[in-house]
Structure formats: structure tokens, C-alpha cells
CSV table of C-alpha atoms in Angstrom, one decimal:
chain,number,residue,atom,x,y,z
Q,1,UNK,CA,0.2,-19.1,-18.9
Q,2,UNK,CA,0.6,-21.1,-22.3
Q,3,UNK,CA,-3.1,-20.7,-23.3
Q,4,UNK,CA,-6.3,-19.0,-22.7
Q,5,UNK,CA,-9.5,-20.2,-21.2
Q,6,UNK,CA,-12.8,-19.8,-22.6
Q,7,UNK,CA,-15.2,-17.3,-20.4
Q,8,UNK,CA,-17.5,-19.4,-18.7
Q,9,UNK,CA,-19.9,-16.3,-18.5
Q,10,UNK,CA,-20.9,-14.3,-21.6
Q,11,UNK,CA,-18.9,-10.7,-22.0
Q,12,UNK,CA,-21.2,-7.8,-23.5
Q,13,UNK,CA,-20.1,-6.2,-26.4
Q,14,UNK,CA,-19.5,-3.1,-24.7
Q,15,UNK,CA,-16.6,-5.0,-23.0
Q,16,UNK,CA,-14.4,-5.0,-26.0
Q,17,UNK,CA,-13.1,-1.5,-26.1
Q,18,UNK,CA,-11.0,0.6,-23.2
Q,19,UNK,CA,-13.3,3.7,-24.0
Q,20,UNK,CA,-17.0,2.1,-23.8
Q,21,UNK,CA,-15.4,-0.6,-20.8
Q,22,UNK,CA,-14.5,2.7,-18.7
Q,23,UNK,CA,-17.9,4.6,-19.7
Q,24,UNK,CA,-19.5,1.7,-18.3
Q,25,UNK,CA,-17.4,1.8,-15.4
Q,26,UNK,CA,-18.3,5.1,-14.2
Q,27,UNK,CA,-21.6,6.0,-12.8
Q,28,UNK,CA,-21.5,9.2,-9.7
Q,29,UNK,CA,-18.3,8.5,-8.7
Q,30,UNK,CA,-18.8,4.5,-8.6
Q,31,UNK,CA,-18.5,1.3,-11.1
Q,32,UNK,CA,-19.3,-2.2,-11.5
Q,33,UNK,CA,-18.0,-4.5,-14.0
Q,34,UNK,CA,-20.7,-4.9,-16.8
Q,35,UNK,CA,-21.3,-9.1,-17.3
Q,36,UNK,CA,-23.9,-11.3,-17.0
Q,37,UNK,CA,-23.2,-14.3,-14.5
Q,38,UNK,CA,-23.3,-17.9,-16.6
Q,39,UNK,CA,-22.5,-21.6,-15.3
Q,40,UNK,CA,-23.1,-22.5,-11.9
Q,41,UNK,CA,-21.1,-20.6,-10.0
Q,42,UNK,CA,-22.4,-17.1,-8.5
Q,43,UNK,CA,-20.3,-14.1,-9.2
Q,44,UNK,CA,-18.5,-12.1,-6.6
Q,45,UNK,CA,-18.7,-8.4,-5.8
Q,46,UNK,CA,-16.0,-6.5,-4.1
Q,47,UNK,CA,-15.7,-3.2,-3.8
Q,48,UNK,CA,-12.4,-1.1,-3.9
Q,49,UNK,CA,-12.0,3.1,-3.1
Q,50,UNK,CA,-9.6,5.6,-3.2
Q,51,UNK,CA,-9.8,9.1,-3.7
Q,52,UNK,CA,-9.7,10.5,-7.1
Q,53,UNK,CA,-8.3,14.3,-6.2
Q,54,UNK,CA,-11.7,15.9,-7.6
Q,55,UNK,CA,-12.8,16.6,-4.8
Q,56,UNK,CA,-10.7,20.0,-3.8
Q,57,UNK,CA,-7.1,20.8,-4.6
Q,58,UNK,CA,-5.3,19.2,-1.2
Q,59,UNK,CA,-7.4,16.1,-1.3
Q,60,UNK,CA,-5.3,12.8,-2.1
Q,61,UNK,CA,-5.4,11.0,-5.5
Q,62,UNK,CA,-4.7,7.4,-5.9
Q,63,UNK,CA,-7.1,6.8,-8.5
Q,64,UNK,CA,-4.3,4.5,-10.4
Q,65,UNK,CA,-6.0,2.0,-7.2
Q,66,UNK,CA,-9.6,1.6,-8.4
Q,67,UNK,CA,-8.2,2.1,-11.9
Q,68,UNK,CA,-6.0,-0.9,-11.3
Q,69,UNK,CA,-9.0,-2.6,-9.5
Q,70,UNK,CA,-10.7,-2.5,-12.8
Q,71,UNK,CA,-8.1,-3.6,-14.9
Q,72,UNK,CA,-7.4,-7.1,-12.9
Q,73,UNK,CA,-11.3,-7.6,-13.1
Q,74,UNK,CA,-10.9,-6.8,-17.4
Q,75,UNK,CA,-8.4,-9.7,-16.7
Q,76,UNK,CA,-9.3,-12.2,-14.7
Q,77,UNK,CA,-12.9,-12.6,-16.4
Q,78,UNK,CA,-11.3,-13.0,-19.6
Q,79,UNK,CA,-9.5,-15.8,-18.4
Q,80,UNK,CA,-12.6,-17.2,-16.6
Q,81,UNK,CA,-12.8,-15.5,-13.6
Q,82,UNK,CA,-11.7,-16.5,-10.5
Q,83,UNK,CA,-12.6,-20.7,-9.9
Q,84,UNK,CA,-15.3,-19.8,-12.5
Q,85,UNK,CA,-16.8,-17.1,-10.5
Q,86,UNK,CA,-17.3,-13.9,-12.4
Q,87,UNK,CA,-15.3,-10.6,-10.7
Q,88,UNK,CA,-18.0,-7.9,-10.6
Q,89,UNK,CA,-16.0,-5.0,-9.1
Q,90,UNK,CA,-17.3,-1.7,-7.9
Q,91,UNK,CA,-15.5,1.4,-7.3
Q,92,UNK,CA,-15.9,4.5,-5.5
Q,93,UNK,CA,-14.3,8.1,-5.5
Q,94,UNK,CA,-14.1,7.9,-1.1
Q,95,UNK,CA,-13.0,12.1,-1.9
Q,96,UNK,CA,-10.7,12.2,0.7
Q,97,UNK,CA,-13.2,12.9,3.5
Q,98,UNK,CA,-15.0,10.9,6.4
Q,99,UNK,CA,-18.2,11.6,4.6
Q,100,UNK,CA,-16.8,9.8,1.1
Q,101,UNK,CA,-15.5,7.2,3.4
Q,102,UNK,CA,-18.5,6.3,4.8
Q,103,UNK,CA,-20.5,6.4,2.1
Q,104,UNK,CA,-18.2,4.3,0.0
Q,105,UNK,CA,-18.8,1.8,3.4
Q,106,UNK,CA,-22.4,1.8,3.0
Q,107,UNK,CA,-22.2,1.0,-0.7
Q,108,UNK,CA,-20.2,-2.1,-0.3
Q,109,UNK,CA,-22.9,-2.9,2.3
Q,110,UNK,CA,-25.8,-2.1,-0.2
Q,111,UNK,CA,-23.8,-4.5,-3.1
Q,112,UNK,CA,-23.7,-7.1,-0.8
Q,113,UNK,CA,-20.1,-7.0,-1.5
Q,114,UNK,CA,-17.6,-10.4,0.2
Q,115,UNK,CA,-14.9,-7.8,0.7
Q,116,UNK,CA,-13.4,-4.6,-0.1
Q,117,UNK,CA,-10.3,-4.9,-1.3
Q,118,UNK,CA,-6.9,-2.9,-1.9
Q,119,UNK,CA,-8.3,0.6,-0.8
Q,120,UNK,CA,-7.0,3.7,0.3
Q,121,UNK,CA,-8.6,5.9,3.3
Q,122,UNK,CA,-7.2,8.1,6.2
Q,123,UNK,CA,-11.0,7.8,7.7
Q,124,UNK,CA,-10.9,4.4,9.3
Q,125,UNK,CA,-13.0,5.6,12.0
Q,126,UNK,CA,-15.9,6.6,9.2
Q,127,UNK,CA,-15.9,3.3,7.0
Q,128,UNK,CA,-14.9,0.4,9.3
Q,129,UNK,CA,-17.7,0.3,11.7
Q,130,UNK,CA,-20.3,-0.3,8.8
Q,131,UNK,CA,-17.9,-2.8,7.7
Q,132,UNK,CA,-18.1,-4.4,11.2
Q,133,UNK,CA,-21.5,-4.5,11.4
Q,134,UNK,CA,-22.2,-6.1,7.9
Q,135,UNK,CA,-19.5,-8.3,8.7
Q,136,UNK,CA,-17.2,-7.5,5.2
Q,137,UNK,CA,-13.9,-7.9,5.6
Q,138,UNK,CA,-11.3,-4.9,4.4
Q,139,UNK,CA,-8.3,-6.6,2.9
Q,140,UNK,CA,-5.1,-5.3,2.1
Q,141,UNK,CA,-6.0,-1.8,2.7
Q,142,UNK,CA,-3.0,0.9,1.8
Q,143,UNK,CA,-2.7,1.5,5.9
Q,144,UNK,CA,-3.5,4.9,6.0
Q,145,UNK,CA,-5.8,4.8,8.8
Q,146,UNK,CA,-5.2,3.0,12.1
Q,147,UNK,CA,-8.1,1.0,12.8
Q,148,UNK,CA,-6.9,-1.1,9.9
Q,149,UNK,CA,-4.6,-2.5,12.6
Q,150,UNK,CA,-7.1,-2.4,15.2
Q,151,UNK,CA,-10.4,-3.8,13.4
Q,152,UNK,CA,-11.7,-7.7,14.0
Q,153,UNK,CA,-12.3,-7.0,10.6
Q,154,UNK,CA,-9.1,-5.7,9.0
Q,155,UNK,CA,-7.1,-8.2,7.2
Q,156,UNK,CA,-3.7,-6.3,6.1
Q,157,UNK,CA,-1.1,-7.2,3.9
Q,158,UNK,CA,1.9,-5.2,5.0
Q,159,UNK,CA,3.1,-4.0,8.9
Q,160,UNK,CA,1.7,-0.2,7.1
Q,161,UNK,CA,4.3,2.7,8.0
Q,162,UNK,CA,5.0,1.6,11.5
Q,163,UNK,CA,6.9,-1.5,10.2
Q,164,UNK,CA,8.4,1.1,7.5
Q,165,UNK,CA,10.0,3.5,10.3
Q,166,UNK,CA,11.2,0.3,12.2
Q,167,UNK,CA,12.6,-1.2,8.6
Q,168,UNK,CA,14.0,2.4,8.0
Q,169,UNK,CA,15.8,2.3,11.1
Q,170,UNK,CA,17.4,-1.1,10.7
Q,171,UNK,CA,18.6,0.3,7.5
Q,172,UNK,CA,20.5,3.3,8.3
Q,173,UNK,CA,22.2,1.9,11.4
Q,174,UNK,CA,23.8,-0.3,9.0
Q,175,UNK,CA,26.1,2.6,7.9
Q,176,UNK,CA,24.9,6.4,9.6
Q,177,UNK,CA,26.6,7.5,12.6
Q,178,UNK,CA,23.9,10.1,13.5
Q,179,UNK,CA,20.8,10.9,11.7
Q,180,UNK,CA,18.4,13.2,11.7
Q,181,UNK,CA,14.6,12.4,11.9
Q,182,UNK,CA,12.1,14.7,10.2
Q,183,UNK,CA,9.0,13.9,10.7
Q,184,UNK,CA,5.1,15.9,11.6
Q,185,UNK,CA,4.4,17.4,14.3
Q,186,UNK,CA,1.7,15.2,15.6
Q,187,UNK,CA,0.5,12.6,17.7
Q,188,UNK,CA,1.4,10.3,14.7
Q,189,UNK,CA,4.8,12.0,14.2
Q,190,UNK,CA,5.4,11.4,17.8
Q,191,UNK,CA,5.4,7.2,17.3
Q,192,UNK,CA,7.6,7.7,14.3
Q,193,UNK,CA,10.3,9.3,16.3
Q,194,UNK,CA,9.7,6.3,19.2
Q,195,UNK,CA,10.0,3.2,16.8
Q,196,UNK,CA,13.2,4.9,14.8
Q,197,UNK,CA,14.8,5.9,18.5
Q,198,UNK,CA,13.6,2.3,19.3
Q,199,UNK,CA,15.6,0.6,16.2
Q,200,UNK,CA,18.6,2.5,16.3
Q,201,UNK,CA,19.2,2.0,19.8
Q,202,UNK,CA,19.0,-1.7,19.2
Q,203,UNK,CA,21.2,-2.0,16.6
Q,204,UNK,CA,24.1,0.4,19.3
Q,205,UNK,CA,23.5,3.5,17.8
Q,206,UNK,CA,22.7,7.2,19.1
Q,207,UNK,CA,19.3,8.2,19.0
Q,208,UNK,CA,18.0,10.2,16.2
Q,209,UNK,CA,17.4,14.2,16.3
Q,210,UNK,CA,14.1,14.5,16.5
Q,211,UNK,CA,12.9,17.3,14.1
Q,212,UNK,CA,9.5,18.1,14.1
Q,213,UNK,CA,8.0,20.5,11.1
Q,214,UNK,CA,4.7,21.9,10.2
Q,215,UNK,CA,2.9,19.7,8.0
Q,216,UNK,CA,1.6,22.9,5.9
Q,217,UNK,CA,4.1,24.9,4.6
Q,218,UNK,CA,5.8,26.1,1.5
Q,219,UNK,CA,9.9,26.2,3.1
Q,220,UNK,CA,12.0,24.0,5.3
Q,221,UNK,CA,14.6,25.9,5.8
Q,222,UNK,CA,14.6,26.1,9.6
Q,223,UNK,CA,13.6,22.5,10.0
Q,224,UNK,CA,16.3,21.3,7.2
Q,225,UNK,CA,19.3,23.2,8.9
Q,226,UNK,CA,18.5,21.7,12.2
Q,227,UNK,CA,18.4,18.0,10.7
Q,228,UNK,CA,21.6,18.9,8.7
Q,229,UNK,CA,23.4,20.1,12.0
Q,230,UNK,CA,21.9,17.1,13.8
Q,231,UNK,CA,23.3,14.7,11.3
Q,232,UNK,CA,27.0,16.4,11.1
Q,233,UNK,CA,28.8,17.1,7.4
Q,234,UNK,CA,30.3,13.5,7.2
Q,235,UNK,CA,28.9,10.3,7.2
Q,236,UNK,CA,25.7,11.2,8.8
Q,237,UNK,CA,22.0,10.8,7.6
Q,238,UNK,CA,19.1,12.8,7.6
Q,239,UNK,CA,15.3,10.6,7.3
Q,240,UNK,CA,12.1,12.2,6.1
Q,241,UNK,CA,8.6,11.1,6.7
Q,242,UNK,CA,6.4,14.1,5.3
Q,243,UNK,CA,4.1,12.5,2.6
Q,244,UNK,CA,3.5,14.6,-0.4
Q,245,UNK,CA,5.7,17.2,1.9
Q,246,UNK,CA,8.6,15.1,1.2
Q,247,UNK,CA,9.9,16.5,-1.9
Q,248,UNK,CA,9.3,19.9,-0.7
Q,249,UNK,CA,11.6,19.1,2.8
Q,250,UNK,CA,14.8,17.8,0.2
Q,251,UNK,CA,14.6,21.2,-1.6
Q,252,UNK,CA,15.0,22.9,1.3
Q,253,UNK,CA,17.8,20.5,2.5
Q,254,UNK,CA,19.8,20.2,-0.8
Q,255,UNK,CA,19.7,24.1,-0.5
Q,256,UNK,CA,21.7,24.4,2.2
Q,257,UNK,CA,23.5,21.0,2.5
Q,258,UNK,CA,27.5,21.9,1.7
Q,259,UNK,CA,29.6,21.2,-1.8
Q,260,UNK,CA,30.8,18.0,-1.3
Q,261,UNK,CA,28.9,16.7,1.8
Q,262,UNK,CA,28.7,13.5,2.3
Q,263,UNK,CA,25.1,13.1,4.0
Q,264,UNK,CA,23.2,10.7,3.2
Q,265,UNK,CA,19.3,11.3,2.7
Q,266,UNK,CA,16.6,8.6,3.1
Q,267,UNK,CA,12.7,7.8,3.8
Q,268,UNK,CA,10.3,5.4,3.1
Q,269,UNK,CA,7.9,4.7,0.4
Q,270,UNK,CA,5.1,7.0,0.8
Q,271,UNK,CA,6.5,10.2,1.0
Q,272,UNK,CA,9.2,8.6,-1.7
Q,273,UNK,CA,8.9,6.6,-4.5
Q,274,UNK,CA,9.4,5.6,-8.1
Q,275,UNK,CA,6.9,8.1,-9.6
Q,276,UNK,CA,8.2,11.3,-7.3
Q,277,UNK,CA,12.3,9.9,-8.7
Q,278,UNK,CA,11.1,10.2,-12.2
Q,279,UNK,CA,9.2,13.2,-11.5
Q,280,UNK,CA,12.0,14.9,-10.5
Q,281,UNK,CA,15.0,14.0,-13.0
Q,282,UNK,CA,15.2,10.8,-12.7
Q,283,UNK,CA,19.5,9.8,-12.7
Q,284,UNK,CA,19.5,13.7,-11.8
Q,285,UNK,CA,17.0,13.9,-9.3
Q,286,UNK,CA,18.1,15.1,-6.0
Q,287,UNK,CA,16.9,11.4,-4.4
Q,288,UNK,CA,20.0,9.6,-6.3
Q,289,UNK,CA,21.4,7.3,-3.6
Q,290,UNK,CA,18.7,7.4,-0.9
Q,291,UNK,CA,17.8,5.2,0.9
Q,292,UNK,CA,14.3,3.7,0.8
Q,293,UNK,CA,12.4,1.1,3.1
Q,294,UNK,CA,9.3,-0.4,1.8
Q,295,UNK,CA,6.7,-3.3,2.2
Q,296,UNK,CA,7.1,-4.7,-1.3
Q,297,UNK,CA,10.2,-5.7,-4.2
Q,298,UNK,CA,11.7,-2.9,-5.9
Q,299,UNK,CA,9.3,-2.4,-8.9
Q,300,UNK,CA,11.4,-3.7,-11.6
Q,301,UNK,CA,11.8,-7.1,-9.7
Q,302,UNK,CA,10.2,-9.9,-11.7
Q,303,UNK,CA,7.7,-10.8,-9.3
Q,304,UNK,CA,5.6,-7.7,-10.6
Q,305,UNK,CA,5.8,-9.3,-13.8
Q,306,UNK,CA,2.1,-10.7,-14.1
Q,307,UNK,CA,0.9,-7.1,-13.0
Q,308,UNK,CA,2.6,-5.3,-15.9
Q,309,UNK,CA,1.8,-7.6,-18.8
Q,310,UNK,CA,-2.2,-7.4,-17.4
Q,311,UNK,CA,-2.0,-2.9,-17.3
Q,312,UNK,CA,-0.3,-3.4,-20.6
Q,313,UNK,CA,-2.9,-5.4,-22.3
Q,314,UNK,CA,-6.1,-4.4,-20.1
Q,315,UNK,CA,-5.5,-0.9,-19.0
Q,316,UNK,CA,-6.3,0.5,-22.6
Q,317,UNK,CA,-3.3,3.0,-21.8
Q,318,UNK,CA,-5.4,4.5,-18.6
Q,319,UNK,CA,-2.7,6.9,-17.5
Q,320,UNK,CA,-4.0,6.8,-14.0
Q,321,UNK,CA,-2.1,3.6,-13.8
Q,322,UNK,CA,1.4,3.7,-12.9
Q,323,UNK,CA,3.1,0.2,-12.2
Q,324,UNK,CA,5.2,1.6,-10.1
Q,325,UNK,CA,3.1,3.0,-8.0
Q,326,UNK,CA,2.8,2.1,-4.2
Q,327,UNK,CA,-0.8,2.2,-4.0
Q,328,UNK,CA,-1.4,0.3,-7.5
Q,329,UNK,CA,0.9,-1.9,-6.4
Q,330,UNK,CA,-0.7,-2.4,-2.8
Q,331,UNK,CA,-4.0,-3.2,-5.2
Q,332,UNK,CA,-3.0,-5.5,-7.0
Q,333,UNK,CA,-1.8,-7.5,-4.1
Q,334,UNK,CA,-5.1,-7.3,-2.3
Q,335,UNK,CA,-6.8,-8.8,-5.4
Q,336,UNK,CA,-4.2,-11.4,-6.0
Q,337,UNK,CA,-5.1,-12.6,-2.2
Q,338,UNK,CA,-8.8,-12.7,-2.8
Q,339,UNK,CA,-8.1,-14.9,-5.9
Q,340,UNK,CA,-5.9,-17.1,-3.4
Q,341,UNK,CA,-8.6,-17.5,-1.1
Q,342,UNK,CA,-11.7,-17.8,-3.4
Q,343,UNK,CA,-10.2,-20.7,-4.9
Q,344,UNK,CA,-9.2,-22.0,-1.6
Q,345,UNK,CA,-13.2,-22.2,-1.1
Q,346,UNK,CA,-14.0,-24.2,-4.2
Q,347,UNK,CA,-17.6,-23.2,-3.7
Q,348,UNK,CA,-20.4,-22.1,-6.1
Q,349,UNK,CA,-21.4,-19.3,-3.9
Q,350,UNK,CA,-18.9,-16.9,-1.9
Q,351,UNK,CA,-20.4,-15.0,0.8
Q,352,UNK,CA,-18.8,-12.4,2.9
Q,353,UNK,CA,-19.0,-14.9,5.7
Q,354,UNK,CA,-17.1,-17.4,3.9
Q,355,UNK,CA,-14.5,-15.1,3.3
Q,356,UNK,CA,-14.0,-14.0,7.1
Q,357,UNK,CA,-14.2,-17.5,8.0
Q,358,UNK,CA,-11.2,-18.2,5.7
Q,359,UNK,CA,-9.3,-15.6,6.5
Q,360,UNK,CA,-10.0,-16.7,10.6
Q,361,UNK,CA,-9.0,-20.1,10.0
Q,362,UNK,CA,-5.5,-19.4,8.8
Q,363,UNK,CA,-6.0,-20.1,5.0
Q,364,UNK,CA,-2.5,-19.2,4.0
Q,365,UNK,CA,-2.7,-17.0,1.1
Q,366,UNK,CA,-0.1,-16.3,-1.7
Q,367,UNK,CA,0.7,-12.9,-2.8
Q,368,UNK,CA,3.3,-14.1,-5.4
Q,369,UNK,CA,6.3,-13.6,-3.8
Q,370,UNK,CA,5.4,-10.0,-3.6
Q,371,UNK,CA,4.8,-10.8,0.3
Q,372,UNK,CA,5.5,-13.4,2.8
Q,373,UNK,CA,2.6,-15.6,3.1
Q,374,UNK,CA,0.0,-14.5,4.7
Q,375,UNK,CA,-2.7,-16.0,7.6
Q,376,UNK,CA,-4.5,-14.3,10.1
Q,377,UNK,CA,-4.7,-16.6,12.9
Q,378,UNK,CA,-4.6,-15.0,16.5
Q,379,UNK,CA,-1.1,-16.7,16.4
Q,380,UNK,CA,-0.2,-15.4,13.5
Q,381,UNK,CA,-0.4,-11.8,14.6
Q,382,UNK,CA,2.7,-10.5,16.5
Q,383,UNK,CA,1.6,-10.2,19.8
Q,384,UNK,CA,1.2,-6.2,20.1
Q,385,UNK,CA,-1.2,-4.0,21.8
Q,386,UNK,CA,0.0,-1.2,19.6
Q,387,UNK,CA,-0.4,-3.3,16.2
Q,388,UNK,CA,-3.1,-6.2,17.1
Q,389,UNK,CA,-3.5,-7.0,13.2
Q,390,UNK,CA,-0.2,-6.8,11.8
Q,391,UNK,CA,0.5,-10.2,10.7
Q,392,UNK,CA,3.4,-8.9,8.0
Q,393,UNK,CA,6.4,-7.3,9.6
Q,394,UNK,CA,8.6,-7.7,6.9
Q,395,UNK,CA,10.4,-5.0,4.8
Q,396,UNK,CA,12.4,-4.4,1.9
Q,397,UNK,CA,15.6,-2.1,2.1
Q,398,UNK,CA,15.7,-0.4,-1.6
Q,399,UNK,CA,18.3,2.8,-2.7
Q,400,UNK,CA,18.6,5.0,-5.6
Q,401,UNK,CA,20.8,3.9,-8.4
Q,402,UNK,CA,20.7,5.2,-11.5
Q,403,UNK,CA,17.3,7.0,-11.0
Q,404,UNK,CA,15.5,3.4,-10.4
Q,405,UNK,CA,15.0,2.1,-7.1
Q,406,UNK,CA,16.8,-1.0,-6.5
Q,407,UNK,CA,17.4,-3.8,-3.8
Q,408,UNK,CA,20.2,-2.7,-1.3
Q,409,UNK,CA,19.6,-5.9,0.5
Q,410,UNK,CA,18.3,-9.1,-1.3
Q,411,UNK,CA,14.5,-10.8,0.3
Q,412,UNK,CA,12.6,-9.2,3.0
Q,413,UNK,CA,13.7,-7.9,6.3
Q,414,UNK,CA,11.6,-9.5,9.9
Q,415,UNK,CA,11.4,-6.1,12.2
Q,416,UNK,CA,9.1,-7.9,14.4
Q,417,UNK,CA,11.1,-7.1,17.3
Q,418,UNK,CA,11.7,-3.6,16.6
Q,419,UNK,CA,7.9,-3.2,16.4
Q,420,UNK,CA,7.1,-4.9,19.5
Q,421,UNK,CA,9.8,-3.3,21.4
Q,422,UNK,CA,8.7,-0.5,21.0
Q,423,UNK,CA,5.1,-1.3,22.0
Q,424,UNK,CA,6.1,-2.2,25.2
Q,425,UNK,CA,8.3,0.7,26.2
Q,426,UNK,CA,6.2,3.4,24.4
């Protein structure tokens, strides 16, 4: 961008500072942009919430995704909003429990919100039917919960980790003889172990060991020796898929894994990423040369360009925000599509109807190269009872290198078939 547009809104004073901007922000666990609306064209609420990790010691924290959500709107109004309209954003702390959930639901439906956007929730079940009913669409949620591939009014930007277990098997039966799965013990590890049997088989290889381990517990010994038989001393791999349990699993295996064995360890992003690498030792953390499956570009591609210049000019150095960050990242995607279809509209006043009936008519919306283009058109969708709303089945294959994840295969990877295969036979 070679220049700056004029606000066509006035911006209070208090905007002009990180500290007073995020004192504004906050009010009993939610925010709204401060402005005043200006011109002719109304401004537009969403809403966006994630947990913050107050709310007990296991509960989740992705605040870097409402933190993120206010940063774009510091952004975007200084350079006019979005096709003039002001971005009045409101967040909420959804705690980590059905009750936040809900309640974060009910606010967007109290602010008359067009759409709640880029938010993080495993209680679909708690915010999406007073979504449904006010008829607000949830865009480019982090997929956390199912019924954001099940809801009429779900519009997601990635496949969530069903297209990353299908992706993660297309990318170890490029070189792993055998591997080892090690995944929950649950209804949801259950469908993890289907879709990875489900890609391996179709790309003529064994299928996996199937380790299941307790989600709550401090060692992984047991379950770590049993993947490291499973996968065999040479040129086998062993795949986690434990969350924040993860790093705790790869303790355990590195433990016992043999000088100079040659397995190779993997998962997807989620339970690994660029903040757990650098966490850890970064060049010398135990994750060098893993291999990784996720939705978006490594994060030191250049399409994540924009998104680092606006956290490094409109953040005010908020250390909740971490570029690299799935779930900031997964934000700012969500808001880049809203600005794609507001200005598809090119109307004075955006309703939450307007929206949904964009978004229904296959408006193709631009991510930025961060995703495919999107539509969600019946047709569109790929055709599974399992996934009904998946309309992006594409993956990246990323590895270790150097302590920075990296491509290991250039563009994005179509599972579609791996995905719907497995609908039909699970």
C-alpha cells in the first residue's frame, strides 16, 4: 500500500495509545472498538472469542485470537475501514466452558453482531444454536468443535483436524514404512485412527499401530514404547495427536528411543507448532526434523506478510500475540474474509442477513493466498455426511529445519478423497 487513506469516521483520542486502546477494550471479560460511526455508511459489529486461561489452570488460552481480533480492527479503521464501514469489534473471554460459550453466543446476539469471526470453542453444541436462531453466521472458526462442520450456519475456512490426520497421512506414506499412531482414547481419537488407516492404505502402505493413551497423565512411557516397537528402529515413524499433551508424549518417546535410531517423529499443527519448537530449544528442540501437516503456509512464507507488518505497528507489543500462532493466524484469516465479502456487498448497511446470503450464494472470497478460495455453495462442499461444511480440504506438508518450520512440499495438498473415503467406509 503506497499511501494512507483518511478515516472517514472520527477516531477518539483515547485511540492513540496501545495502553488507553486496550483499557477501552476490556470491560467483564468483553470489548468493543471505541469510534463514533461518520459518512454514510453504518458500521459493522462482529464479535470474536476465545478463552483467555483465567478461568482455572487446565482451561485453554488462545487470547493471542481476540487480541489479534483487536489489532486488525486498530488497522483497518485507520485506513478507513472496511468499504467505509467502521469495524466495531467485540470480544469475549468464552473461559473454556459451555456456559462461557453460550454466553459469548448471546452477546453477539444482543450487539446485533453480522458475524462472529475467527473464534475458538470446544462447546459447539452451547454457542451455535443461538447463533442459528439469530441467524449470525460463525466464520472461520479454529474447528475445535464439530458442529462447525455440521451447522447451516458454519462457514469454515480449513477441513479442521480431520483434513489434518488425512494430510498427515499422505505425508508419511511418502517415506515411513510403518508408523505408529498415538492418539486419545476417545470417540474422537477413534476417527483419527480411521482417516490415517484410511490414507495410508490408499497410498499401499500397512496400517498404522493404533496407540491409544490417556489424555490426563504426567508419563508416556507405556504408550511411547508401544509406538516405538510398532514403528521398528529404522525407517519407521511414530505420529502424535495429543494437544497440549503432545510435548509431554515426545519426552517420554525421546527417552527411550535408541542412540542412533532413525525414527522419524511427526504430528499436526495443534498439538505442534512454531511457538511449542521455540519453546523448547528451538534448532535443539527435540521436534528437529518432524514432520508437520497443517491448513495454512509455513509462518515465515510471505503471504503472512500483511499480518506481521499490522501486529508490528498496531499491537502496541501485546505479547498475547504471537504471529506464529495457529490460532492468531486462523484469526486473521477469518477477518481478511469478512473484509472480502463486505466489500463484495458495496452497501451502506451490512446486516447479518446479508452476510449469510453472500456467503450462500457462492461469493468467492480471498484469503490472500493463505487459503484456496473459498465459496460455500451446496456444490462447493465435498459431498460428505461426516464433514457436510468442509468446503477446504487442502493441506500444507511443513518439517523442522533449523528450528523453523518450513515447506516440505511447495502449495497446498487436495485430501478430498482421503476424507470422503473414509466417510463412506467408517
Amino acid at each position: 500500500m503506497t499511501g494512507r487513506r483518511r478515516p472517514i469516521f472520527p477516531r477518539p483520542l483515547g485511540f492513540l495509545t496501545g495502553a488507553v486502546a486496550a483499557g477501552a477494550l476490556l470491560m467483564t471479560g468483553c470489548g468493543a472498538l471505541p469510534g463514533a460511526s461518520g459518512g454514510s455508511r453504518e458500521p459493522v459489529t462482529v464479535v470474536t472469542w476465545a478463552p483467555s486461561g483465567a478461568s482455572g489452570a487446565d482451561a485453554a488460552n488462545m487470547a493471542g485470537m481476540t487480541a489479534m481480533a483487536q489489532t486488525y480492527a486498530r488497522w483497518i479503521n485507520g485506513e478507513g475501514g472496511i468499504d467505509g464501514h467502521e469495524l466495531r469489534v467485540i470480544t469475549c473471554d468464552e473461559q473454556d466452558t459451555s456456559i462461557g460459550a453460550g454466553n459469548c453466543a448471546r452477546r453477539a446476539v444482543k450487539e446485533k453482531a453480522v458475524a462472529v469471526l475467527g473464534s475458538y470453542s470446544r462447546h459447539g453444541r452451547a454457542f451455535m444454536a443461538p447463533l442459528e436462531v439469530a441467524g449470525i453466521p460463525y466464520i472461520g472458526g479454529y474447528g475445535a468443535s464439530e458442529e462447525e462442520f455440521r451447522s447451516y450456519m458454519s462457514y469454515p475456512v480449513t477441513g479442521g483436524q480431520s483434513a489434518l490426520l488425512a494430510g498427515n497421512a499422505r505425508q508419511l506414506a511418502r517415506t515411513c514404512g510403518r508408523v505408529s499412531l498415538v492418539r486419545p482414547d476417545t470417540l474422537g481419537g477413534d476417527s483419527q485412527a480411521w482417516l490415517l488407516n484410511t490414507g495410508l492404505t490408499e497410498a499401499g502402505r500397512p496400517a498404522p499401530l493404533d496407540v491409544q493413551a490417556a489424555e490426563e497423565t504426567t508419563s508416556y512411557d507405556d504408550a511411547a514404547g508401544r509406538a516405538l516397537a510398532g514403528a521398528g528402529t529404522d525407517g519407521g515413524c511414530v505420529t502424535a495427536v495429543l494437544g497440549d499433551r503432545t510435548e509431554t508424549f515426545f519426552d517420554s518417546f525421546r527417552r527411550l528411543e535408541p542412540d542412533g535410531g532413525s525414527v522419524r517423529i511427526s504430528s499436526v499443527l495443534g498439538s505442534i507448532g512454531q511457538p511449542l519448537i521455540d519453546r523448547t530449544g528451538g534448532r535443539e528442540s527435540p521436534f528437529e526434523g518432524a514432520y508437520v501437516t497443517g491448513w495454512y503456509p509455513p509462518p515465515g512464507d510471505t503471504h503472512w506478510d500483511l499480518m506481521r507488518q499490522v501486529i508490528s505497528k498496531h499491537a502496541f507489543g501485546d505479547n498475547r500475540i504471537d504471529p506464529d500462532d495457529t490460532g492468531v493466524q486462523t484469526t486473521w484469516i477469518a477477518y481478511t474474509a469478512l473484509k472480502s465479502i463486505v466489500e463484495s456487498l458495496n452497501e451502506a448497511d451490512i446486516t447479518s442477513r446479508k452476510v449469510t446470503k453472500a456467503l450462500n450464494d457462492g461469493t468467492p472470497v480471498s484469503t490472500g493466498g493463505l487459503t484456496p478460495a473459498l465459496r460455500w455453495r451446496y456444490e462447493d462442499m465435498i459431498g460428505s455426511s461426516s464433514y457436510p461444511r468442509i468446503v477446504n480440504s487442502k493441506v500444507t506438508f511443513q518439517i523442522v529445519r533449523d528450528g523453523r518450520l518450513v515447506a516440505d512440499k511447495k502449495g497446498f495438498v487436495d485430501v478430498t478423497e482421503t476424507l470422503s473415503d473414509a466417510s463412506a467406509t467408517g
